[in-house]
């Protein structure tokens, strides 16, 4: 019994149509057999296809038989027969399956970068498609598959893929009540200026939305604007602009019309198929394919011209239409018999048009058109704005490290790693497109509006590509060895007209030849009858061994010539470059077209995406791991990770991100487990920095709800409290944050991502604190040293002026690199401006803490704040620098008077009970800190106050460790880590030790070991120093913590700039000491100014450390010769200004300069007399009947 295949086939067709796959066979035609084979092994290979192409679809990569030039009509007939033959071989859909024929176009000579593979395969980074690059062919297949879901079986669709067809994902066309003898054009609206260069449909029905099949009155080829305006139905208004319906190059032959095309093959046009051509060659011995196919059969002028429109059928009889068809100038070369046969087969059909009002059509004709299209479509990346229409991503499969990229550039399928290049970072200018490049350890600087394609290997020289240059590297076919090693370097200007003798490198040919001395016979052979850019041999052939060295020398002359003109040719290096260029074998575009290895190039491009980039990411992750574990001062660049994430339109974290997070997690937990807290701290800081950087790139930021585990704060508190379970704390912190980070990225919740970043950075600071001091001591007191009840212990100290080296004292910099700071102890208005006093008294219960700010002239209270501590719970906010009396609370913990709070602490223990253990008496404790300086002075106020507080408190309760100034420095460092301000040691050293000092710390020694070397300043030098050293309060307070976070974050990354700058800071400190010893205040001033520049580098751009007012003051006083050097004290951002005046200058001179400046209010400044104080922190006692005495701030030892 014979099985009925017909019903089964129809069922399979219907099932496939339901899946949105209306085409059962897709034929893609290429310019020649080589290109067709390259496409078959590349983008049309089954595993390379996008998911929307049904796996049961027959895919055919073809070309005109025997590499003849059959024309679009002949190529269509050949493709139909090939599709039918494949269907028969597979016992597939026979003649009832629908066929899509895509003509990939010619050799794309007007857009040379697409010449080898064809414009049909122009890579496009579709924003909506994140798994691979797209191209016009894929876009066309997807668009037509959606639009023609209801296509009747047996139809044939012909399209051209050298255009971008954007159909806005519209509603599928309904073919209900449309007869099978209809041929449909596909039209979209276009401005009249565009329409005049295309085919235009005259349609009577004007509609406002959707897809609509309409009768056609007439079809005009490239009509003038006047002609369009003179025919009703040609011109209509859309979005306020006059438009016309232009042909998109898509032609749909419904089943009866498709059979009419097949009938042509069986008649006189059979030789426009492979079997027919081969049969003719067998019959006509000695004939060549070109002799038989001596005329191109075109789809539009020979086939579609024979199909009438409704309007032409109504206006003219069949005979009249035949006469017009035969007399059409485009048909003049064909014999009338052949034309009559075509007319007889097709004239019974009718041409209609499907108009798509929201569709668009972009022709990628020239290089400039390609660049404009790519950049304009990638201009906005807002997903909401581009919804419903395809847009392009600025990044797709791009690994960039050490590359500065303009926002309006596109990088796709490329690796550029300049992180290890000795020539510095790379740069990609605005409006440039970089594709299929693989550059290692290379610096490349690309101007604006360039296309750079296929550049691979590495260069020891900087690769400079000027603006508007097209540069492409392509492999050449080679029969000499298995691996391709020869490459041609195509170098053109965007404006160069390929098929003319006009411009070369953007310069008129005659001028180029005249100025460079190049001769005609160097560029063209005698056989070249037309001297065109197309056949000019200007593209050098180079050798690249695998990922080997690129010699950029032969291109230097072109770059210099384009940028500097004829004069550059006189330079010997330019002459050497031109000579090297001349000596290389060179090819023309026409030669490149014939011998470029398209298959190898397809394979190379695919390898970048599927192998090279993944390998590079894994290598980078491994490299970061090694840098961290080896404590290297190598830069950790995570640009690639941020770039890969910003590439993804959905912003779902990629596997690369997860691999990187996993690496950081492993490093953190392993290092903490083994007590290597410095490694764990850097890893946490880097992880936090990554989150912070990613939060700035997410587009669009939104507030989509993301769960945040609030328990993380208890784990952070435990870690900060120097608990005995840091590994458990870190593990819990990471568990809380990592899943949240992924969700926040996926939902573009920048607020939650920033919150995670802050938590990770807090954890990093907590591990840094463990590198400074491992634990807080148990309270140990010598009751014999207790101060009598009712007696104040007062400790006072000078302020600190830093001369150079600041930031190198800050953990982790100080113990990872080693620090050195030169600083001075100074009085202001002849007073030591900082003090603390403490007493044990029976007048109060518990612990009373007071912070006060007083006037430096008379000691009157400006403001004060007090806290009464009754239980340990009252100290729960001691780590918050903004909490009331936070510094004093921390001092109680550091000296062990109050136990370090933890998750297991008894927070109900009373302060009275704690104090009772001190003296076995019921006593109260009162602790007061006093500053005579403005808030945020930058003079080391908080650190020196901490030293005063610890000294007075410790002496009061009999803690001997505070008597040693070196130990006191360490305790202040410990206090600041607990307070989470995370400061260094230079501030307390500057005030605890008197006079001029060089304070240093050893690298790789944990806990930090600080050394202080004091220098005596000769009397004569001291007198001059006191005259020329001036301080002025800028009127702007500052809080160092925010600046500190930015500095430590940048230090964790170890950019070369930061590492060099820290080295300069350390060296500058020692040079300052030398300058003072030599009494050279001019050198000291220069070092002070350099120091200010170094501080700004540490903080980074937009950190706020350089207020406009301060900059204006410094510039004015330097320009007018009043000051030889200046800086803001401390971290910057406000506070006090330190200046070294020029010899003979005074504060009055400075004031006069500033008074004359109209755009500056000099009254906002407050000048202070400043003297070097050889006395550091000193302590003494006073009876508690005295509340405060300004004399306590006087210097006890005369500085002489």
Tab-separated table of C-alpha atoms in Angstrom, residues 717 720-722 769 773 775-777 781 847-851 867 869 871-901 925 927 929 942-943 945-951 953-954 962 968 970-983 1041:
chain	number	residue	atom	x	y	z
A	717	UNK	CA	29.237	45.145	63.621
A	720	UNK	CA	34.233	45.743	63.271
A	721	UNK	CA	34.342	44.764	66.936
A	722	UNK	CA	37.426	42.639	66.228
A	769	UNK	CA	41.612	47.518	61.335
A	773	UNK	CA	45.688	46.251	65.928
A	775	UNK	CA	42.360	43.352	69.718
A	776	UNK	CA	41.495	45.801	72.468
A	777	UNK	CA	43.167	45.101	75.845
A	781	UNK	CA	45.219	49.448	86.186
A	847	UNK	CA	30.303	58.341	82.866
A	848	UNK	CA	29.796	61.843	81.573
A	849	UNK	CA	31.332	62.676	78.213
A	850	UNK	CA	31.576	66.211	76.841
A	851	UNK	CA	32.898	67.605	73.575
A	867	UNK	CA	26.382	62.246	76.740
A	869	UNK	CA	26.741	56.779	79.829
A	871	UNK	CA	24.996	51.149	80.543
A	872	UNK	CA	27.204	49.519	77.962
A	873	UNK	CA	24.287	49.828	75.519
A	874	UNK	CA	24.763	53.602	75.578
A	875	UNK	CA	28.054	53.091	73.730
A	876	UNK	CA	26.514	51.078	70.879
A	877	UNK	CA	27.081	53.908	68.382
A	878	UNK	CA	30.752	54.432	69.240
A	879	UNK	CA	31.805	53.485	65.664
A	880	UNK	CA	29.745	56.235	64.095
A	881	UNK	CA	31.952	59.324	63.710
A	882	UNK	CA	28.826	61.500	63.568
A	883	UNK	CA	27.403	60.189	66.848
A	884	UNK	CA	27.578	62.370	69.969
A	885	UNK	CA	30.969	62.118	71.695
A	886	UNK	CA	31.905	59.155	69.465
A	887	UNK	CA	35.636	59.741	69.852
A	888	UNK	CA	35.385	59.746	73.650
A	889	UNK	CA	33.282	56.586	73.600
A	890	UNK	CA	35.915	54.868	71.480
A	891	UNK	CA	38.609	55.901	73.965
A	892	UNK	CA	36.761	54.054	76.745
A	893	UNK	CA	36.777	50.914	74.588
A	894	UNK	CA	40.390	51.240	73.420
A	895	UNK	CA	41.690	51.472	77.004
A	896	UNK	CA	39.479	48.551	78.040
A	897	UNK	CA	37.423	50.550	80.536
A	898	UNK	CA	34.298	49.496	78.643
A	899	UNK	CA	34.533	46.021	77.049
A	900	UNK	CA	34.320	45.860	73.264
A	901	UNK	CA	30.628	45.336	72.404
A	925	UNK	CA	34.032	59.562	85.583
A	927	UNK	CA	35.865	63.164	80.352
A	929	UNK	CA	37.692	67.182	75.012
A	942	UNK	CA	40.466	64.559	65.750
A	943	UNK	CA	43.596	62.376	65.923
A	945	UNK	CA	42.388	65.151	70.366
A	946	UNK	CA	42.222	61.359	70.542
A	947	UNK	CA	45.792	61.371	71.829
A	948	UNK	CA	44.884	63.977	74.460
A	949	UNK	CA	41.758	62.044	75.490
A	950	UNK	CA	43.608	58.725	75.805
A	951	UNK	CA	46.454	60.377	77.687
A	953	UNK	CA	41.888	59.201	80.638
A	954	UNK	CA	44.697	56.681	80.952
A	962	UNK	CA	49.653	56.019	77.725
A	968	UNK	CA	50.030	56.411	72.473
A	970	UNK	CA	49.423	53.208	68.198
A	971	UNK	CA	46.413	53.525	70.505
A	972	UNK	CA	45.142	56.517	68.537
A	973	UNK	CA	45.532	54.520	65.341
A	974	UNK	CA	43.546	51.733	66.965
A	975	UNK	CA	40.876	54.192	68.120
A	976	UNK	CA	40.420	55.648	64.642
A	977	UNK	CA	40.029	52.205	63.118
A	978	UNK	CA	37.296	51.442	65.664
A	979	UNK	CA	35.708	54.815	64.991
A	980	UNK	CA	35.617	53.814	61.294
A	981	UNK	CA	37.257	57.058	60.227
A	982	UNK	CA	40.192	54.846	59.272
A	983	UNK	CA	42.850	57.533	59.520
A	1041	UNK	CA	36.106	59.999	55.686
